[in-house]
């Protein structure tokens, strides 16, 4: 069974940093692209970033490029999102998701809440 | 960037009704479109991929159609467990973009 478990969310002040983690199990992690999607309170889904199997290709939504860094450790079956210079508008539930060969998301974690507030 | 315009933003329907949700892409995306269902406090669940392929385990009352710029999700006979918010996602190009969502409520 595919399982994705996010951690690392919490309350942080504007300008602060946070690192999210996603522990993957139940599939060959190193064979899949992975991604992050977020959802602000009461709002819709927003794609954040994707990373390829060996970490050599990364894509970001414009609003986080230069502030957020997606990475992975295939030896630890883990995906990460380093978030720097956080803004109030980054407040959201962040989901880790597996990317299929076609490019869409087939399995999602339960999400971790990031709150940026003073 | 490709914009995904989803309509309606909400609808009220009764159990047994046929429901149709539409997504329009600002440019052609072939069939690189998925549909997701999300219930309150839960992660999204994939229903449809490649515009019309049903995810394993998803009831056959769900179907998807379309190609290019116009896509449709149809629920042939709405069931109580189908009351949720539905999103389309284009994965033809970066940045990936979702529709704004359609909330399906009980009439």
mmCIF file of C-alpha atoms in Angstrom:
data_model
loop_
_atom_site.group_PDB
_atom_site.id
_atom_site.type_symbol
_atom_site.label_atom_id
_atom_site.label_comp_id
_atom_site.label_asym_id
_atom_site.label_seq_id
_atom_site.Cartn_x
_atom_site.Cartn_y
_atom_site.Cartn_z
ATOM 1 C CA UNK A 1 0.000 0.000 0.000
ATOM 2 C CA UNK A 2 1.330 3.410 -0.987
ATOM 3 C CA UNK A 3 1.731 5.647 2.041
ATOM 4 C CA UNK A 4 2.870 9.262 2.246
ATOM 5 C CA UNK A 5 3.237 10.929 5.635
ATOM 6 C CA UNK A 6 4.059 14.622 5.936
ATOM 7 C CA UNK A 7 5.587 16.277 8.970
ATOM 8 C CA UNK A 8 7.276 19.513 9.966
ATOM 9 C CA UNK A 9 4.386 21.958 9.814
ATOM 10 C CA UNK A 10 3.720 24.517 12.506
ATOM 11 C CA UNK A 11 3.515 28.178 13.408
ATOM 12 C CA UNK A 12 6.262 30.467 12.113
ATOM 13 C CA UNK A 13 6.680 34.227 11.962
ATOM 14 C CA UNK A 14 6.801 36.102 8.653
ATOM 15 C CA UNK A 15 10.327 35.948 7.260
ATOM 16 C CA UNK A 16 11.016 32.675 9.043
ATOM 17 C CA UNK A 17 11.885 29.239 7.724
ATOM 18 C CA UNK A 18 10.433 25.764 7.965
ATOM 19 C CA UNK A 19 11.360 22.398 6.486
ATOM 20 C CA UNK A 20 8.633 19.941 5.582
ATOM 21 C CA UNK A 21 9.292 16.228 5.217
ATOM 22 C CA UNK A 22 7.340 13.465 3.532
ATOM 23 C CA UNK A 23 8.083 9.837 4.364
ATOM 24 C CA UNK A 24 7.151 7.456 1.573
ATOM 25 C CA UNK A 25 6.511 3.719 1.756
ATOM 26 C CA UNK A 26 4.811 0.954 -0.190
ATOM 27 C CA UNK A 27 6.449 1.706 -3.551
ATOM 28 C CA UNK A 28 9.868 2.182 -5.139
ATOM 29 C CA UNK A 29 10.346 5.823 -4.200
ATOM 30 C CA UNK A 30 13.372 6.359 -6.422
ATOM 31 C CA UNK A 31 11.342 5.484 -9.539
ATOM 32 C CA UNK A 32 8.820 8.315 -9.249
ATOM 33 C CA UNK A 33 8.637 12.051 -9.641
ATOM 34 C CA UNK A 34 7.216 13.639 -6.499
ATOM 35 C CA UNK A 35 5.505 16.918 -5.765
ATOM 36 C CA UNK A 36 4.033 19.333 -3.240
ATOM 37 C CA UNK A 37 0.562 20.872 -3.453
ATOM 38 C CA UNK A 38 -0.873 23.367 -0.962
ATOM 39 C CA UNK A 39 -4.295 24.580 0.067
ATOM 40 C CA UNK A 40 -4.854 27.831 1.916
ATOM 41 C CA UNK A 41 -7.677 27.780 4.494
ATOM 42 C CA UNK A 42 -11.020 27.681 2.716
ATOM 43 C CA UNK A 43 -9.379 27.949 -0.703
ATOM 44 C CA UNK A 44 -8.596 25.690 -3.660
ATOM 45 C CA UNK A 45 -5.601 23.550 -4.502
ATOM 46 C CA UNK A 46 -2.340 25.120 -5.700
ATOM 47 C CA UNK A 47 0.576 23.179 -7.146
ATOM 48 C CA UNK A 48 3.881 24.203 -5.513
ATOM 49 C CA UNK A 49 6.759 22.128 -6.877
ATOM 50 C CA UNK A 50 7.814 18.878 -8.552
ATOM 51 C CA UNK A 51 11.099 16.980 -8.550
ATOM 52 C CA UNK A 52 12.279 14.148 -10.766
ATOM 53 C CA UNK A 53 13.597 10.786 -9.703
ATOM 54 C CA UNK A 54 17.231 11.749 -9.061
ATOM 55 C CA UNK A 55 16.634 15.357 -8.045
ATOM 56 C CA UNK A 56 18.213 16.836 -11.168
ATOM 57 C CA UNK A 57 14.996 18.462 -12.412
ATOM 58 C CA UNK A 58 12.880 20.765 -10.281
ATOM 59 C CA UNK A 59 9.932 22.972 -11.137
ATOM 60 C CA UNK A 60 8.237 25.625 -9.009
ATOM 61 C CA UNK A 61 5.227 27.890 -9.100
ATOM 62 C CA UNK A 62 6.350 31.492 -9.563
ATOM 63 C CA UNK A 63 5.133 32.616 -6.137
ATOM 64 C CA UNK A 64 7.632 30.364 -4.312
ATOM 65 C CA UNK A 65 10.563 30.234 -6.735
ATOM 66 C CA UNK A 66 13.707 31.515 -5.009
ATOM 67 C CA UNK A 67 12.210 31.031 -1.539
ATOM 68 C CA UNK A 68 11.287 27.324 -1.496
ATOM 69 C CA UNK A 69 13.517 24.367 -2.396
ATOM 70 C CA UNK A 70 12.244 20.880 -3.132
ATOM 71 C CA UNK A 71 14.647 18.001 -2.567
ATOM 72 C CA UNK A 72 14.680 14.280 -1.923
ATOM 73 C CA UNK A 73 16.769 11.548 -0.315
ATOM 74 C CA UNK A 74 16.132 8.276 -2.117
ATOM 75 C CA UNK A 75 18.127 6.317 0.463
ATOM 76 C CA UNK A 76 15.672 7.502 3.122
ATOM 77 C CA UNK A 77 12.555 7.366 0.904
ATOM 78 C CA UNK A 78 11.929 10.969 1.816
ATOM 79 C CA UNK A 79 10.830 14.163 0.098
ATOM 80 C CA UNK A 80 11.472 17.620 1.511
ATOM 81 C CA UNK A 81 10.351 21.208 1.082
ATOM 82 C CA UNK A 82 12.635 23.866 2.533
ATOM 83 C CA UNK A 83 10.623 27.055 2.922
ATOM 84 C CA UNK A 84 12.473 30.316 3.544
ATOM 85 C CA UNK A 85 11.343 33.947 3.726
ATOM 86 C CA UNK A 86 7.857 32.778 4.597
ATOM 87 C CA UNK A 87 4.940 35.106 4.035
ATOM 88 C CA UNK A 88 1.460 35.247 5.538
ATOM 89 C CA UNK A 89 0.087 34.100 2.182
ATOM 90 C CA UNK A 90 2.096 30.850 2.449
ATOM 91 C CA UNK A 91 -0.271 29.737 5.214
ATOM 92 C CA UNK A 92 -1.786 26.481 3.984
ATOM 93 C CA UNK A 93 -2.022 22.746 4.357
ATOM 94 C CA UNK A 94 0.874 21.274 2.381
ATOM 95 C CA UNK A 95 0.353 17.909 0.714
ATOM 96 C CA UNK A 96 3.032 15.586 -0.566
ATOM 97 C CA UNK A 97 1.952 13.656 -3.670
ATOM 98 C CA UNK A 98 3.311 10.988 -5.970
ATOM 99 C CA UNK A 99 3.496 11.867 -9.662
ATOM 100 C CA UNK A 100 2.555 9.227 -12.223
ATOM 101 C CA UNK A 101 4.365 8.616 -15.498
ATOM 102 C CA UNK A 102 1.681 10.705 -17.199
ATOM 103 C CA UNK A 103 2.376 13.613 -14.866
ATOM 104 C CA UNK A 104 -0.638 13.788 -12.568
ATOM 105 C CA UNK A 105 -0.854 13.018 -8.840
ATOM 106 C CA UNK A 106 -2.174 9.584 -7.919
ATOM 107 C CA UNK A 107 -1.434 9.280 -4.197
ATOM 108 C CA UNK A 108 -1.476 12.029 -1.575
ATOM 109 C CA UNK A 109 -0.413 12.351 2.030
ATOM 110 C CA UNK A 110 -2.758 13.611 4.735
ATOM 111 C CA UNK A 111 -1.171 17.054 4.736
ATOM 112 C CA UNK A 112 0.664 19.228 7.257
ATOM 113 C CA UNK A 113 -0.483 22.713 8.277
ATOM 114 C CA UNK A 114 1.883 25.650 7.988
ATOM 115 C CA UNK A 115 0.749 28.873 9.636
ATOM 116 C CA UNK A 116 2.705 32.063 9.013
ATOM 117 C CA UNK A 117 1.688 34.717 11.500
ATOM 118 C CA UNK A 118 3.165 37.203 13.907
ATOM 119 C CA UNK B 1 0.614 29.734 -17.891
ATOM 120 C CA UNK B 2 -2.443 27.640 -18.700
ATOM 121 C CA UNK B 3 -5.569 28.834 -16.916
ATOM 122 C CA UNK B 4 -8.210 26.268 -15.970
ATOM 123 C CA UNK B 5 -11.728 27.690 -15.744
ATOM 124 C CA UNK B 6 -14.043 25.366 -13.879
ATOM 125 C CA UNK B 7 -17.811 25.738 -13.749
ATOM 126 C CA UNK B 8 -20.036 25.937 -11.908
ATOM 127 C CA UNK B 9 -18.303 26.979 -8.679
ATOM 128 C CA UNK B 10 -21.064 25.280 -6.733
ATOM 129 C CA UNK B 11 -24.235 23.356 -7.340
ATOM 130 C CA UNK B 12 -27.086 21.867 -5.366
ATOM 131 C CA UNK B 13 -28.360 18.471 -6.394
ATOM 132 C CA UNK B 14 -30.407 15.586 -5.075
ATOM 133 C CA UNK B 15 -29.474 11.958 -4.652
ATOM 134 C CA UNK B 16 -29.976 10.243 -8.005
ATOM 135 C CA UNK B 17 -29.405 13.379 -10.077
ATOM 136 C CA UNK B 18 -27.036 13.501 -13.024
ATOM 137 C CA UNK B 19 -24.316 16.083 -12.400
ATOM 138 C CA UNK B 20 -21.940 17.644 -14.931
ATOM 139 C CA UNK B 21 -18.888 19.769 -14.142
ATOM 140 C CA UNK B 22 -16.856 21.485 -16.844
ATOM 141 C CA UNK B 23 -13.244 22.604 -17.103
ATOM 142 C CA UNK B 24 -11.990 24.816 -19.889
ATOM 143 C CA UNK B 25 -8.269 25.232 -20.577
ATOM 144 C CA UNK B 26 -6.905 28.528 -21.900
ATOM 145 C CA UNK B 27 -4.939 26.583 -24.499
ATOM 146 C CA UNK B 28 -4.912 23.021 -25.768
ATOM 147 C CA UNK B 29 -3.695 20.395 -23.325
ATOM 148 C CA UNK B 30 -4.397 17.254 -25.372
ATOM 149 C CA UNK B 31 -5.913 14.873 -22.784
ATOM 150 C CA UNK B 32 -3.502 15.787 -19.959
ATOM 151 C CA UNK B 33 -6.257 16.358 -17.423
ATOM 152 C CA UNK B 34 -7.257 14.755 -14.155
ATOM 153 C CA UNK B 35 -10.265 15.080 -11.855
ATOM 154 C CA UNK B 36 -10.043 14.971 -8.057
ATOM 155 C CA UNK B 37 -12.588 14.706 -5.273
ATOM 156 C CA UNK B 38 -11.949 16.308 -1.905
ATOM 157 C CA UNK B 39 -14.009 15.974 1.253
ATOM 158 C CA UNK B 40 -13.635 18.388 4.190
ATOM 159 C CA UNK B 41 -10.427 17.849 6.140
ATOM 160 C CA UNK B 42 -9.213 15.146 3.775
ATOM 161 C CA UNK B 43 -6.617 14.900 1.028
ATOM 162 C CA UNK B 44 -7.778 14.978 -2.587
ATOM 163 C CA UNK B 45 -8.541 11.651 -4.224
ATOM 164 C CA UNK B 46 -7.941 11.010 -7.907
ATOM 165 C CA UNK B 47 -11.052 9.977 -9.842
ATOM 166 C CA UNK B 48 -10.061 10.348 -13.492
ATOM 167 C CA UNK B 49 -6.761 10.660 -15.358
ATOM 168 C CA UNK B 50 -5.923 11.193 -19.013
ATOM 169 C CA UNK B 51 -9.296 12.987 -19.275
ATOM 170 C CA UNK B 52 -11.386 9.810 -19.413
ATOM 171 C CA UNK B 53 -9.580 6.942 -17.656
ATOM 172 C CA UNK B 54 -11.272 5.853 -14.444
ATOM 173 C CA UNK B 55 -9.037 5.376 -11.426
ATOM 174 C CA UNK B 56 -9.113 1.805 -10.146
ATOM 175 C CA UNK B 57 -11.670 1.421 -7.368
ATOM 176 C CA UNK B 58 -13.687 4.496 -8.336
ATOM 177 C CA UNK B 59 -17.376 3.767 -9.001
ATOM 178 C CA UNK B 60 -18.417 3.617 -12.643
ATOM 179 C CA UNK B 61 -20.994 6.382 -12.119
ATOM 180 C CA UNK B 62 -18.045 8.754 -12.505
ATOM 181 C CA UNK B 63 -16.888 9.452 -16.033
ATOM 182 C CA UNK B 64 -14.718 11.983 -17.795
ATOM 183 C CA UNK B 65 -14.631 13.222 -21.356
ATOM 184 C CA UNK B 66 -13.022 15.836 -23.539
ATOM 185 C CA UNK B 67 -9.785 16.729 -25.218
ATOM 186 C CA UNK B 68 -7.953 19.873 -26.172
ATOM 187 C CA UNK B 69 -9.614 22.687 -24.208
ATOM 188 C CA UNK B 70 -13.009 21.376 -23.061
ATOM 189 C CA UNK B 71 -13.427 18.691 -20.420
ATOM 190 C CA UNK B 72 -16.332 17.284 -18.468
ATOM 191 C CA UNK B 73 -16.754 15.240 -15.307
ATOM 192 C CA UNK B 74 -20.115 13.499 -15.084
ATOM 193 C CA UNK B 75 -21.678 11.740 -12.118
ATOM 194 C CA UNK B 76 -24.489 9.685 -13.616
ATOM 195 C CA UNK B 77 -26.494 9.166 -10.423
ATOM 196 C CA UNK B 78 -25.381 11.216 -7.434
ATOM 197 C CA UNK B 79 -24.937 9.254 -4.219
ATOM 198 C CA UNK B 80 -24.766 10.608 -0.643
ATOM 199 C CA UNK B 81 -21.010 9.972 -0.465
ATOM 200 C CA UNK B 82 -20.434 12.100 -3.583
ATOM 201 C CA UNK B 83 -21.152 15.384 -1.844
ATOM 202 C CA UNK B 84 -17.723 16.981 -1.934
ATOM 203 C CA UNK B 85 -15.600 19.494 -3.835
ATOM 204 C CA UNK B 86 -14.223 18.525 -7.240
ATOM 205 C CA UNK B 87 -11.121 19.904 -8.958
ATOM 206 C CA UNK B 88 -9.625 19.515 -12.394
ATOM 207 C CA UNK B 89 -5.844 19.560 -12.887
ATOM 208 C CA UNK B 90 -3.903 20.137 -16.096
ATOM 209 C CA UNK B 91 -0.502 18.450 -16.269
ATOM 210 C CA UNK B 92 0.354 19.285 -19.850
ATOM 211 C CA UNK B 93 2.872 21.954 -18.922
ATOM 212 C CA UNK B 94 4.401 23.831 -16.013
ATOM 213 C CA UNK B 95 3.165 25.380 -13.871
ATOM 214 C CA UNK B 96 0.590 22.702 -13.148
ATOM 215 C CA UNK B 97 -2.762 24.398 -12.601
ATOM 216 C CA UNK B 98 -5.996 23.400 -10.908
ATOM 217 C CA UNK B 99 -9.480 24.622 -11.597
ATOM 218 C CA UNK B 100 -11.091 26.729 -8.879
ATOM 219 C CA UNK B 101 -13.196 23.819 -7.642
ATOM 220 C CA UNK B 102 -16.875 22.873 -7.728
ATOM 221 C CA UNK B 103 -18.665 22.281 -4.445
ATOM 222 C CA UNK B 104 -21.475 19.758 -4.803
ATOM 223 C CA UNK B 105 -24.055 20.244 -2.071
ATOM 224 C CA UNK B 106 -27.243 18.505 -1.059
ATOM 225 C CA UNK B 107 -30.457 20.086 -2.339
#
